[in-house]
Short mmCIF file of C-alpha atoms in Angstrom, two decimals:
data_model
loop_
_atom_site.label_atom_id
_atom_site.label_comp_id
_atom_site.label_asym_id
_atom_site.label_seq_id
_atom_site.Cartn_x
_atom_site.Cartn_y
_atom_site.Cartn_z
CA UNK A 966 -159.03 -199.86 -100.92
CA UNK A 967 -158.63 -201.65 -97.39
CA UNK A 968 -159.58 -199.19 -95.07
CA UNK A 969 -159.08 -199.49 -90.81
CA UNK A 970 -161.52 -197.28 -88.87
CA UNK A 971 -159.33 -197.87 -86.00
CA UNK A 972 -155.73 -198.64 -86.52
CA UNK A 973 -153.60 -195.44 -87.60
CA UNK A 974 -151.94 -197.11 -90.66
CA UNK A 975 -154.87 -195.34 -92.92
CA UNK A 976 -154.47 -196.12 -96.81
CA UNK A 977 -152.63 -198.78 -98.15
CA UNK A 978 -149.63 -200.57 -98.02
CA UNK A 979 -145.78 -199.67 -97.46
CA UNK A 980 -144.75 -200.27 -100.59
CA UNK A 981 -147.22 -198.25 -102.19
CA UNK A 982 -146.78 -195.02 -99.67
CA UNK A 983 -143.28 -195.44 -100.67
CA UNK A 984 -143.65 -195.78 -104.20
CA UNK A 985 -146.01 -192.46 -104.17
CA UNK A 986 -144.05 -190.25 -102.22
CA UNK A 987 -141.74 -190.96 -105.40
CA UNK A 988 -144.32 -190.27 -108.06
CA UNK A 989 -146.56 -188.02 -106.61
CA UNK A 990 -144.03 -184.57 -107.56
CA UNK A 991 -143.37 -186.34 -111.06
CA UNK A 992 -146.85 -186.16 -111.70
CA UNK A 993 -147.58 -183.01 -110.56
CA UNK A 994 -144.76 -181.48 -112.80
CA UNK A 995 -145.51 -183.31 -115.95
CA UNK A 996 -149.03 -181.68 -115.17
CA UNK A 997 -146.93 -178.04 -115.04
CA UNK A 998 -145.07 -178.95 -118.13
CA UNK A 999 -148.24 -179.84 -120.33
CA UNK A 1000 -149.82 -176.43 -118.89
CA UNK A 1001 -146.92 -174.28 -119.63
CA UNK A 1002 -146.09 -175.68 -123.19
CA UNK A 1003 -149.89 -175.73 -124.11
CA UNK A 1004 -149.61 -173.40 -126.84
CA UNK A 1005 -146.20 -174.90 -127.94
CA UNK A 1006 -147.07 -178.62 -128.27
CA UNK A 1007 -149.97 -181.35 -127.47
CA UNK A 1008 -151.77 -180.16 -124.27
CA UNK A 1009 -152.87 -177.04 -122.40
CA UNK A 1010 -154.81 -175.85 -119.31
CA UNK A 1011 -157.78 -178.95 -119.23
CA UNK A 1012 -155.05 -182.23 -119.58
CA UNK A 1013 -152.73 -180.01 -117.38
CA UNK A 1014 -155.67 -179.29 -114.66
CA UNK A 1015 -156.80 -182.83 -114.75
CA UNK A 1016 -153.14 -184.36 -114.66
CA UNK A 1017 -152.70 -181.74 -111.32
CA UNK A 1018 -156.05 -182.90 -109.73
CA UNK A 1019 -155.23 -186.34 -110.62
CA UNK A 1020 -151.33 -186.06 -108.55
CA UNK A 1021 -153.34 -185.27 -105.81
CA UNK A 1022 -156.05 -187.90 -105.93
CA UNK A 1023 -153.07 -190.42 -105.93
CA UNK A 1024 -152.23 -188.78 -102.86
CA UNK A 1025 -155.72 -188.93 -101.37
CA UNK A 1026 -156.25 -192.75 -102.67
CA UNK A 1027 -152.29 -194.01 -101.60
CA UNK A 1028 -152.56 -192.23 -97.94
CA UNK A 1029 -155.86 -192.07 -96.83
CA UNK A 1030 -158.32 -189.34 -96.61
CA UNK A 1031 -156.95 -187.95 -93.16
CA UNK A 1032 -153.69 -187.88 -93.21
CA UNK A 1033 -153.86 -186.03 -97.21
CA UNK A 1034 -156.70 -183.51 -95.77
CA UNK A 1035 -154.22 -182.25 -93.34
CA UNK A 1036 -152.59 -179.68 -96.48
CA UNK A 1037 -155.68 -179.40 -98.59
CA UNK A 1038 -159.36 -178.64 -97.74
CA UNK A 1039 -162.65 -178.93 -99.58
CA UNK A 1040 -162.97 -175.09 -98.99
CA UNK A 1041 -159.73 -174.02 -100.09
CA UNK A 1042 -159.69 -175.83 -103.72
CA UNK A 1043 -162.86 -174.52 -104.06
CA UNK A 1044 -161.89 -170.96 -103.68
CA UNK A 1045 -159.04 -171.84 -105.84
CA UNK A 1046 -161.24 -173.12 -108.42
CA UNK A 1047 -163.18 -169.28 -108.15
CA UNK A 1048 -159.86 -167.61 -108.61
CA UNK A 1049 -159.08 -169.85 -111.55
CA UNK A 1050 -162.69 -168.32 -112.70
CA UNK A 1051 -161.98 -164.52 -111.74
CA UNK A 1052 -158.56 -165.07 -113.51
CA UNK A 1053 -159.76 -165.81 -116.61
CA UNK A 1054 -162.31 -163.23 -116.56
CA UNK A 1055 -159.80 -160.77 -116.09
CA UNK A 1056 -158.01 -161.84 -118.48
CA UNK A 1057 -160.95 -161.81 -121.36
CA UNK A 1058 -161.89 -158.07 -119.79
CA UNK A 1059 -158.12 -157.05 -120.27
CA UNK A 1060 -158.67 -157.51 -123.90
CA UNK A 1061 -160.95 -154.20 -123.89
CA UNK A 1062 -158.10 -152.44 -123.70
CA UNK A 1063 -157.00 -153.67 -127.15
CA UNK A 1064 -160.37 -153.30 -128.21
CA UNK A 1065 -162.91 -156.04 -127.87
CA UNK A 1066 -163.76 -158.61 -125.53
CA UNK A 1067 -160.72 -161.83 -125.70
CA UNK A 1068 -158.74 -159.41 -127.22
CA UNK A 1069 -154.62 -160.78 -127.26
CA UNK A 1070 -153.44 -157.97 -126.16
CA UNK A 1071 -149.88 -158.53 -125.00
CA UNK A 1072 -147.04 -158.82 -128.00
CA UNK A 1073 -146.93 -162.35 -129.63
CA UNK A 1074 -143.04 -162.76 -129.36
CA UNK A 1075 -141.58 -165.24 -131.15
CA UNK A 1076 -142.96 -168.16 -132.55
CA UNK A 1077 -142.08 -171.83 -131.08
CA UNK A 1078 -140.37 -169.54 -127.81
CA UNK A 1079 -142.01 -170.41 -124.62
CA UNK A 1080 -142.96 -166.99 -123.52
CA UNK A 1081 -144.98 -166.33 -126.74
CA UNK A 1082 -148.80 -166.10 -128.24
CA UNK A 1083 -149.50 -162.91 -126.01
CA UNK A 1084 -152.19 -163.86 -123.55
CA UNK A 1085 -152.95 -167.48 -124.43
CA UNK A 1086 -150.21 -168.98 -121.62
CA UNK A 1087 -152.04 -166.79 -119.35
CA UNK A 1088 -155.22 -168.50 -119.96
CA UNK A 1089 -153.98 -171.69 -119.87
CA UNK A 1090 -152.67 -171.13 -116.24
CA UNK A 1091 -155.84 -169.60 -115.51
CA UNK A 1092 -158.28 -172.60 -117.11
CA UNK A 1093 -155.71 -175.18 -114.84
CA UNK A 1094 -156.38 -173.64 -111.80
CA UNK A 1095 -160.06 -174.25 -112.63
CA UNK A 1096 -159.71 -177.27 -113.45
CA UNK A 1097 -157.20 -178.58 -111.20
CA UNK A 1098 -159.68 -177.20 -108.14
CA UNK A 1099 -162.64 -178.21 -109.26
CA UNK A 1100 -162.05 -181.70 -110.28
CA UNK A 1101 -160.38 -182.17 -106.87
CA UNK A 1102 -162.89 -180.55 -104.63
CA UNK A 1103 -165.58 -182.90 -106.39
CA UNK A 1104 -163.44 -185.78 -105.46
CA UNK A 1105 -163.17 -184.63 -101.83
CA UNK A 1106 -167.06 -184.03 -101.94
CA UNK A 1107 -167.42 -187.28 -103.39
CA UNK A 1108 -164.90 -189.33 -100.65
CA UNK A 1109 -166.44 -187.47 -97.52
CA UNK A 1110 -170.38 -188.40 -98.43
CA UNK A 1111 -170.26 -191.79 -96.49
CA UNK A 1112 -173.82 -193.32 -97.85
CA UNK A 1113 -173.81 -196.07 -95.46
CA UNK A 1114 -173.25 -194.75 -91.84
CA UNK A 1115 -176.27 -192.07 -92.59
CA UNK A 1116 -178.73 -194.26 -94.44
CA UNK A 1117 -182.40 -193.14 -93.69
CA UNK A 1118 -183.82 -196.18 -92.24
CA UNK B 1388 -157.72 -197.11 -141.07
CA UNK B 1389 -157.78 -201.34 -140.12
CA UNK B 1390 -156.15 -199.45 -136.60
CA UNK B 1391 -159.66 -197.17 -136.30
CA UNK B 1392 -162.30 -199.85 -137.20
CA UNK B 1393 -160.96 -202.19 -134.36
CA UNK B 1394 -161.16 -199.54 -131.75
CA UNK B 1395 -164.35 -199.41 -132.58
CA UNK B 1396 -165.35 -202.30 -132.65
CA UNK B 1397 -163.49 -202.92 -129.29
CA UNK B 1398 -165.46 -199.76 -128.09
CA UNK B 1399 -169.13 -201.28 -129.34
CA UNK B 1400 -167.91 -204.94 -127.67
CA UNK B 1401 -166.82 -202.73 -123.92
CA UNK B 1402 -170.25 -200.51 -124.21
CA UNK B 1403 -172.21 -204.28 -124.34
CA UNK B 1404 -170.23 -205.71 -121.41
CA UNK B 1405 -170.73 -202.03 -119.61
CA UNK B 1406 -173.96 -202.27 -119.72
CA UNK B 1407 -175.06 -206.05 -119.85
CA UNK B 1408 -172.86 -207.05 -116.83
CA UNK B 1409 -174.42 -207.81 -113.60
CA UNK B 1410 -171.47 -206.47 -111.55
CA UNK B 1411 -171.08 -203.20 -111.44
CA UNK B 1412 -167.50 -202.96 -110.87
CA UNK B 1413 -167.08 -205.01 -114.26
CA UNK B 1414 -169.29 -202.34 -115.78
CA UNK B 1415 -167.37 -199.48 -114.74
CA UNK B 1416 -164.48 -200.85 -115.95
CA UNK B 1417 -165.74 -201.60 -119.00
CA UNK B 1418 -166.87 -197.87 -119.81
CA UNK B 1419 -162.89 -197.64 -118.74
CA UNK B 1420 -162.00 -199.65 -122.23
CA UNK B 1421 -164.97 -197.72 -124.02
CA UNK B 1422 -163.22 -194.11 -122.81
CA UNK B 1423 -159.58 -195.58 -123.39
CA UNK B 1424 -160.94 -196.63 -127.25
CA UNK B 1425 -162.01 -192.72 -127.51
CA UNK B 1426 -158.25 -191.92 -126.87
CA UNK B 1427 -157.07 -194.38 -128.93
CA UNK B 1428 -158.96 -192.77 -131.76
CA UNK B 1429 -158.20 -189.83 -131.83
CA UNK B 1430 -154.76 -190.72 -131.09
CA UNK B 1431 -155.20 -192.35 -134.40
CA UNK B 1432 -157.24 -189.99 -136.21
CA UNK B 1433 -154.17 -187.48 -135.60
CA UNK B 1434 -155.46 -185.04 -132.77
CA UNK B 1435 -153.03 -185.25 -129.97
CA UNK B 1436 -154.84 -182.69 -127.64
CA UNK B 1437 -158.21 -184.78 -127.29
CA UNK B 1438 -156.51 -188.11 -126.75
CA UNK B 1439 -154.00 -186.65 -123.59
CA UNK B 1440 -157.21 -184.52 -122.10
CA UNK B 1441 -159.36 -187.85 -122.66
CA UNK B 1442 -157.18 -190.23 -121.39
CA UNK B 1443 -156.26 -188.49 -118.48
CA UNK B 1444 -160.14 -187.36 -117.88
CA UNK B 1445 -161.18 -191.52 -118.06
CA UNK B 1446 -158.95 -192.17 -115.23
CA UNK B 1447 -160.83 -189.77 -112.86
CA UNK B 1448 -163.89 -190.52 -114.51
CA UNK B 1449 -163.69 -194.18 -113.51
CA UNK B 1450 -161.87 -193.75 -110.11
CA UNK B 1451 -165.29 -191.39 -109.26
CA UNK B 1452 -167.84 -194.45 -110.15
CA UNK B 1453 -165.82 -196.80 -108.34
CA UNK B 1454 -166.29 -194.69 -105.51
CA UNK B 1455 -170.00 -194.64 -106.27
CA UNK B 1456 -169.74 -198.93 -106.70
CA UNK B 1457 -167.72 -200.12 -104.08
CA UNK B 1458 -169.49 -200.64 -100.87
CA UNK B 1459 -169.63 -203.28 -97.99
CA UNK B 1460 -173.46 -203.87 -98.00
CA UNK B 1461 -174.34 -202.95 -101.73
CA UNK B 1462 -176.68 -205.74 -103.61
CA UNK B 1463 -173.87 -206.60 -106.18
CA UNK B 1464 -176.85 -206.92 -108.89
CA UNK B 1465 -180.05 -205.00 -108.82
CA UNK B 1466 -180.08 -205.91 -112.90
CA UNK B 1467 -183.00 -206.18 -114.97
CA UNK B 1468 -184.53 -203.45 -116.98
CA UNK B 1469 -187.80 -201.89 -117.60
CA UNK B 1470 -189.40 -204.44 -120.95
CA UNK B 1471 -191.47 -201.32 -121.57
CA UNK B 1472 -189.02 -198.93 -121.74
CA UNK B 1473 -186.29 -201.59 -123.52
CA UNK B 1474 -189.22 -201.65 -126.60
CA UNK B 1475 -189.01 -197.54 -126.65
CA UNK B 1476 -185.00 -197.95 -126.97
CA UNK B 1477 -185.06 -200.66 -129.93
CA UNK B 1478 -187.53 -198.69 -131.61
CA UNK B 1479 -185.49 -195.46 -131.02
CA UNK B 1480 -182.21 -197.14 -131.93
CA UNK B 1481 -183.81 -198.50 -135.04
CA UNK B 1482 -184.91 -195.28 -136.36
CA UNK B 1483 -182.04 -193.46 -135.58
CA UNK B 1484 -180.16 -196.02 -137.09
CA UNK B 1485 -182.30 -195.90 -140.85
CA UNK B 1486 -181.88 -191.61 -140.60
CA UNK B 1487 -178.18 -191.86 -139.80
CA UNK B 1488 -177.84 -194.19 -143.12
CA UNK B 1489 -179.29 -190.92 -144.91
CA UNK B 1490 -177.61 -188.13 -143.25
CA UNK B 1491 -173.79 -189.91 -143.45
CA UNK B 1492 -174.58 -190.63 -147.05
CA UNK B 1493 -174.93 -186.88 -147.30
CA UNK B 1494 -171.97 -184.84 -145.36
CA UNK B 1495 -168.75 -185.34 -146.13
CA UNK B 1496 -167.20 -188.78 -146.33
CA UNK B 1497 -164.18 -190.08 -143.43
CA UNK B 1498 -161.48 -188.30 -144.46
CA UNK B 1499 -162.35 -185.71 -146.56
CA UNK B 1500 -163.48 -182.47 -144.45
CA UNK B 1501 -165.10 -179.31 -145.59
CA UNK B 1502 -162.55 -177.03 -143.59
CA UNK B 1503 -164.33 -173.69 -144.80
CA UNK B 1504 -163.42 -172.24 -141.12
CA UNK B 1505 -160.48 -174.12 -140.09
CA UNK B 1506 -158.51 -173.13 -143.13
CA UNK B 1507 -158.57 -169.22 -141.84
CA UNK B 1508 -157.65 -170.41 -138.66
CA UNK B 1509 -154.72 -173.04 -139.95
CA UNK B 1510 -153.46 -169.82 -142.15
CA UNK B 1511 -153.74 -166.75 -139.96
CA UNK B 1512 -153.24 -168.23 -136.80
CA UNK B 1513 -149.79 -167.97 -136.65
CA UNK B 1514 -149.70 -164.16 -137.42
CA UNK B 1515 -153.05 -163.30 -135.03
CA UNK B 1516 -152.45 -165.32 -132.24
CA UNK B 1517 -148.25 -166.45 -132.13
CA UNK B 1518 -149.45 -169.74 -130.57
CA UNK B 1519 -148.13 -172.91 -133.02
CA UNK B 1520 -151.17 -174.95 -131.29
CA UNK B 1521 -153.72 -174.19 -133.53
CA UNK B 1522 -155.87 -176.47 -131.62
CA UNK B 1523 -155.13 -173.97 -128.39
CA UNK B 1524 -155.29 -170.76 -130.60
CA UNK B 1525 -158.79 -171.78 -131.29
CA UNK B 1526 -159.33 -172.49 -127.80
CA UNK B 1527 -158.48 -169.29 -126.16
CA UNK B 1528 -158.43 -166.61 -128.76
CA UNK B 1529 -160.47 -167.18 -131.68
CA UNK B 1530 -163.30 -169.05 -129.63
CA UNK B 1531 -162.57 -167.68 -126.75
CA UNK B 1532 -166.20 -167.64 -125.78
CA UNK B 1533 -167.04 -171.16 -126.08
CA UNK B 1534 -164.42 -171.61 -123.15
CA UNK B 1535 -165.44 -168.80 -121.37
CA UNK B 1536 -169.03 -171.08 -121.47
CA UNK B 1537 -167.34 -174.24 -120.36
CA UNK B 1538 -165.47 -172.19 -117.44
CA UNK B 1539 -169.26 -171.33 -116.17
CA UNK B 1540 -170.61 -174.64 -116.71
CA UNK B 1541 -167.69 -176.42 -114.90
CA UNK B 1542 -168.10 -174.00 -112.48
CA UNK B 1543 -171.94 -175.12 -111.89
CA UNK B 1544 -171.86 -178.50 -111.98
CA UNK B 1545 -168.91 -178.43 -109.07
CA UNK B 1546 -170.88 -176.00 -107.21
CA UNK B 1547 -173.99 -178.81 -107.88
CA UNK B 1548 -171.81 -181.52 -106.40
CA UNK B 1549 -170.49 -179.54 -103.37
CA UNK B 1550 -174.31 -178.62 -102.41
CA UNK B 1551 -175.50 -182.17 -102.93
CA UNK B 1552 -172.84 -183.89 -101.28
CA UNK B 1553 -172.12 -181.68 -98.39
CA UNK B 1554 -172.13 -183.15 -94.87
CA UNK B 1555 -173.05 -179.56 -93.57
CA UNK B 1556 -177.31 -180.01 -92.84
CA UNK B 1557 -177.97 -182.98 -93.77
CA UNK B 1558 -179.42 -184.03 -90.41
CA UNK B 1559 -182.64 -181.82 -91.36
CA UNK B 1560 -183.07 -182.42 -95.10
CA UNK B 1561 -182.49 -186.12 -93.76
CA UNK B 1562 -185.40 -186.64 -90.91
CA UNK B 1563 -188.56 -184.71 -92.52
CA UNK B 1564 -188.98 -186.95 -95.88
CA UNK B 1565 -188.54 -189.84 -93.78
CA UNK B 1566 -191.79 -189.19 -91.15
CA UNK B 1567 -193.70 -188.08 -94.76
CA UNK B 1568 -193.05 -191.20 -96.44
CA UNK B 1569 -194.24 -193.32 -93.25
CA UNK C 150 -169.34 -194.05 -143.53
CA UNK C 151 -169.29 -197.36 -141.70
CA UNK C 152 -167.16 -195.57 -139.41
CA UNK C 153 -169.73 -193.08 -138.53
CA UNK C 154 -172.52 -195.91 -138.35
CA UNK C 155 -170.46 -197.59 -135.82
CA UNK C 156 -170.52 -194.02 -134.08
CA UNK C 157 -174.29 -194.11 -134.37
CA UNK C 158 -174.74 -198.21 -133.05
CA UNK C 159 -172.43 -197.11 -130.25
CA UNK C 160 -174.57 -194.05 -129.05
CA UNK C 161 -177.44 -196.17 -129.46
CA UNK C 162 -175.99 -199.02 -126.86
CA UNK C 163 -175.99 -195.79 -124.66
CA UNK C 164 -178.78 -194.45 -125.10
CA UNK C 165 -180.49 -198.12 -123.98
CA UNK C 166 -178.78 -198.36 -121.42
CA UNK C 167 -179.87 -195.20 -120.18
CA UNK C 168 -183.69 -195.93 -120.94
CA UNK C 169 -184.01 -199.32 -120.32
CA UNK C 170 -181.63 -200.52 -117.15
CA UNK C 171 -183.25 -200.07 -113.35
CA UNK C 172 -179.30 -199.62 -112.33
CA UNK C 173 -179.34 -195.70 -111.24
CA UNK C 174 -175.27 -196.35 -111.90
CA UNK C 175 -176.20 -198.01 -115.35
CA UNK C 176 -178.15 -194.72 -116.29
CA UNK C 177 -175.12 -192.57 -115.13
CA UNK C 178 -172.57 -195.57 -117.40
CA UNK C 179 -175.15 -195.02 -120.46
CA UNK C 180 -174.88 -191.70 -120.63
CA UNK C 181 -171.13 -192.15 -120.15
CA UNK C 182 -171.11 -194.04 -123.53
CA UNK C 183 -173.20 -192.08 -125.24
CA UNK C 184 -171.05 -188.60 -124.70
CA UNK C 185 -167.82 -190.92 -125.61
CA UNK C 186 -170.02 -191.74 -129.05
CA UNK C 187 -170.89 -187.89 -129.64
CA UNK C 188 -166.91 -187.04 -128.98
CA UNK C 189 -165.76 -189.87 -131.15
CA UNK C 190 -168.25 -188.55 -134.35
CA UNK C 191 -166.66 -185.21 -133.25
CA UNK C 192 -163.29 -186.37 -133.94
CA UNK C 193 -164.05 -188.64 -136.65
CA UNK C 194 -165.60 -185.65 -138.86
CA UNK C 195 -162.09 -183.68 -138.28
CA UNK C 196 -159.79 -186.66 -139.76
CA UNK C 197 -158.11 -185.89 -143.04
CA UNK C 198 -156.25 -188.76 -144.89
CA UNK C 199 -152.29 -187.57 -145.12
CA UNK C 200 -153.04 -184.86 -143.02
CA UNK C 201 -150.46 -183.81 -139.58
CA UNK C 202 -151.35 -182.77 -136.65
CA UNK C 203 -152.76 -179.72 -135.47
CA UNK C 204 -149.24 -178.11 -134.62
CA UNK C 205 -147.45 -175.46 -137.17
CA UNK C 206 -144.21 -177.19 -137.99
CA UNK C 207 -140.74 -175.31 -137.46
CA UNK C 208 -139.79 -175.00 -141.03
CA UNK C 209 -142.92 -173.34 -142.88
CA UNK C 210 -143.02 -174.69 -146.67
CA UNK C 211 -144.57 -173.24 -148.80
CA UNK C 212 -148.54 -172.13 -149.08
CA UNK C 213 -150.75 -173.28 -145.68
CA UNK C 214 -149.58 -177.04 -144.20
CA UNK C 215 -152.29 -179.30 -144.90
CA UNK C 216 -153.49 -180.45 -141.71
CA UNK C 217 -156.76 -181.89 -139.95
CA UNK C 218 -159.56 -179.76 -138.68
CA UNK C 219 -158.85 -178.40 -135.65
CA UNK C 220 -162.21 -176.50 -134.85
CA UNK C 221 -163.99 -179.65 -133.74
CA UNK C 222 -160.77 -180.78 -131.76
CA UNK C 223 -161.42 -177.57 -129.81
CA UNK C 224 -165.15 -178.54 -129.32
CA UNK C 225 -164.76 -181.87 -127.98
CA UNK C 226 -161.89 -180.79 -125.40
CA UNK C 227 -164.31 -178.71 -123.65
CA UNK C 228 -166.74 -180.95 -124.02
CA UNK C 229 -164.91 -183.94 -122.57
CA UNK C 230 -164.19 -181.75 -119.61
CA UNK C 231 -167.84 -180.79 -119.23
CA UNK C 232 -169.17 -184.28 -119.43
CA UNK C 233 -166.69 -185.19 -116.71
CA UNK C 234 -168.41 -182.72 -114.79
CA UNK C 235 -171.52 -183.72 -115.19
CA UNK C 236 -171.01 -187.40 -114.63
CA UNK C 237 -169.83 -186.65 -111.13
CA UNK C 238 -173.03 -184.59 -110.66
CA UNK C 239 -174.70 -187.63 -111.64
CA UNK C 240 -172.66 -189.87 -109.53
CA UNK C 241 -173.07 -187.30 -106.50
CA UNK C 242 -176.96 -187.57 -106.95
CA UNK C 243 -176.62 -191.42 -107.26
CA UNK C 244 -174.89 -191.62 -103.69
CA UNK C 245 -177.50 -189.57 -101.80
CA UNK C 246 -180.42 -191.46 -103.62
CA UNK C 247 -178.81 -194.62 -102.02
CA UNK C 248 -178.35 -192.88 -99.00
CA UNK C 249 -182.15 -191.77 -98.68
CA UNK C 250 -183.51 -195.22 -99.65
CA UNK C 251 -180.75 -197.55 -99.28
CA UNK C 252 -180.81 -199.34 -102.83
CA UNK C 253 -179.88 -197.95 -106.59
CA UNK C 254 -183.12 -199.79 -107.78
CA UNK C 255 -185.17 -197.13 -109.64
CA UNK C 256 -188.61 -199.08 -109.01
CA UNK C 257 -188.36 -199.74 -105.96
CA UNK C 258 -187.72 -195.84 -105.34
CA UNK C 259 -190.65 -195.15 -106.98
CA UNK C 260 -192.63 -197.79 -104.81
CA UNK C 261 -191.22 -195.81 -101.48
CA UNK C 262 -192.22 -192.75 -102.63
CA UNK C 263 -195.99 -193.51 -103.35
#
């Protein structure tokens, strides 16, 4: 990645700001669609989670880390990574009200419908949020430690 | 199966140039093809979930080490090994290699599963959980507490990374071990 | 059999390279291939010959589809995740090693430090 300390035009080139400004929301809602049909077909909340993190690492690698920080910070996918946590947590305690822990409490529906398999969409939502924000706030961890300008002598 | 044994082969050929190269960046790349082989596989070996969450997981995987590679004043090749250390792994590699013989000639040959578990899950699934996914019925209601595990695990190793890498202090963990080591 | 063999050379090549290289990023890129070995025996072990895909088909025939394992499928996907996790650990600890000492040389560090 060619990157200018000093001239605004952070990131890379025209063409490929252009090209990800197209790609960047296709991404991001394939990543929905494999979260939301993970108990339906091929998928679920960790491919979904990555394929989110990954939309916004495009974003981060096409545009530079400045301009891309502007929307999210280090502290807020964090704490979205926590809720992702809590969420799930909830959910697995909600099941004591069926019974036992992980209990699927919610009615099962219909089979191959979307909203279906009780509590397991839930989850899925729940482990992508987790995913998603952890995965990303490691990258940003990862692209802000600069090893060279602070090397011990 | 010709499909399988080439992957792996391809895999065993990538994991030599990954870690016999002396650039890095060819090295990290090559764990790339060994990763991409993994998804291949089990794209193969019929199980859909693992080969998306794999392939998908390889990308970021190897667009974190070239993060960790690529830098302006890095020695390309501090290569070499440890001779000492390269006799423990040959030895290791042997032996694991003559008790693997006897253990694969043992469980259940490629192909041919014991599915003493799976089959209650493949059967009742449908009716316990309403999810057609076995693979995600498994995940989040049968075994619910495996991924409850992974969620904590995931959950230290980011907060590991975020307290390692943070920018926040460094300037006094940074100046002490300096003036010790001099 | 030779399949799994293969499994077992390939975790071996990791497991060198994790012992033997001075590369702090060649530890990290042998324990890379190693985990992709363990996963790969993981999946291998679930393969069934004529078996589908772990999805229920629409039309139900009769008796229980026959189908590969799926229990080991659900292993390695949190596994996968996991080791993703813990390779950027490894990665993060890499980058602040060459930030303290300025090389990825393992002897060397261990020179500085006496």
């Amino acid at each position: 990645m060619r990157t200018n300390e000093d001239n605004c035009t952070e990131g890379m080139s025209l063409i490929v700001k252009t090209i990800t400004r197209l790609s960047v929301g296709l991404i991001l809602l394939y990543g929905i669609y494999i979260v939301l049909h993970g108990h339906l077909s091929p998928g679920g909340g960790f491919a979904g989670g990555v394929i989110i993190a990954l939309s916004f690492v495009h974003l981060v690698l096409a545009f530079g880390k400045r301009q891309a920080f502007g929307t999210l910070s280090e502290s807020g996918t964090a704490s979205l990574e926590s809720l992702g946590a809590v969420l799930f947590l909830a959910i697995a305690l909600a099941g004591f009200s069926g019974g036992y822990f992980f209990a699927n409490v919610l009615p099962h529906g219909e089979p191959h419908a979307l909203l279906s398999a009780g509590t397991i969409p839930l989850s899925n939502i729940a482990i992508c949020l987790k995913v998603a924000g952890g995965l990303f706030a490691i990258f940003i961890a990862l692209v802000l430690l600069n090893p060279e300008s602070e090397q011990g002598s | 199966m010709i499909a399988l044994y080439t992957i792996l082969v391809v895999m065993i050929i990538g994991a030599v140039i990954a870690i016999e190269a002396r650039d890095l960046l060819s090295a990290v790349i090559a764990v790339g093809t060994v990763g991409l082989g993994l998804s291949l596989a089990a794209l193969v070996a019929k199980a859909p979930d693992v080969a998306i969450t794999q392939l998908v997981v390889e990308i970021i995987s190897v667009v974190i080490l070239i993060r960790a590679t690529i830098r302006i004043g890095l020695p390309r090749s501090t290569h070499g090994s440890t001779p000492l250390l390269g006799v423990v792994a040959l030895v290791f590699g042997i032996a694991v290699l003559v008790v693997g013989a006897r253990v694969f000639s043992e469980i259940p040959p490629l192909g041919a599963p014991h599915m003493r578990v799976s089959e209650t899950y493949v059967a009742e699934g449908l009716e316990d959980t309403g999810a057609v996914n076995v693979v995600s019925a498994i995940l989040l209601d049968f075994r619910g507490y495996d991924t409850l595990g992974e969620a904590t695990v995931l959950f230290a190793a980011v907060m590991g990374v975020l307290a390692v890498a943070r920018p926040v202090g460094r300037r006094k963990t940074r100046t002490e071990p300096n003036h010790a080591n001099k | 059999m030779i399949a799994y063999m293969l499994c077992l050379v390939l975790f071996c090549l990791g497991v060198y390279g994790a012992l033997a290289k001075r590369n702090v990023i060649k530890i990290v890129l042998g324990l890379a291939i190693a985990e992709c070995a363990v996963n790969l025996m993981f999946v291998l072990i679930a393969y069934r010959v004529h078996g589908s895909a772990p999805i229920l088909p629409r039309v139900a025939e009769g008796g229980a589809p026959v189908m590969v394992d799926p229990l080991p499928h659900a292993l390695v996907l949190t596994a996968i995740v996991i080791g993703l996790a813990t390779t950027a650990l490894m990665v993060a600890l890499a980058m602040r090693i060459y930030q303290q000492y300025g090389t990825y040389d393992i002897s060397e560090i261990r020179e500085l430090k006496g």
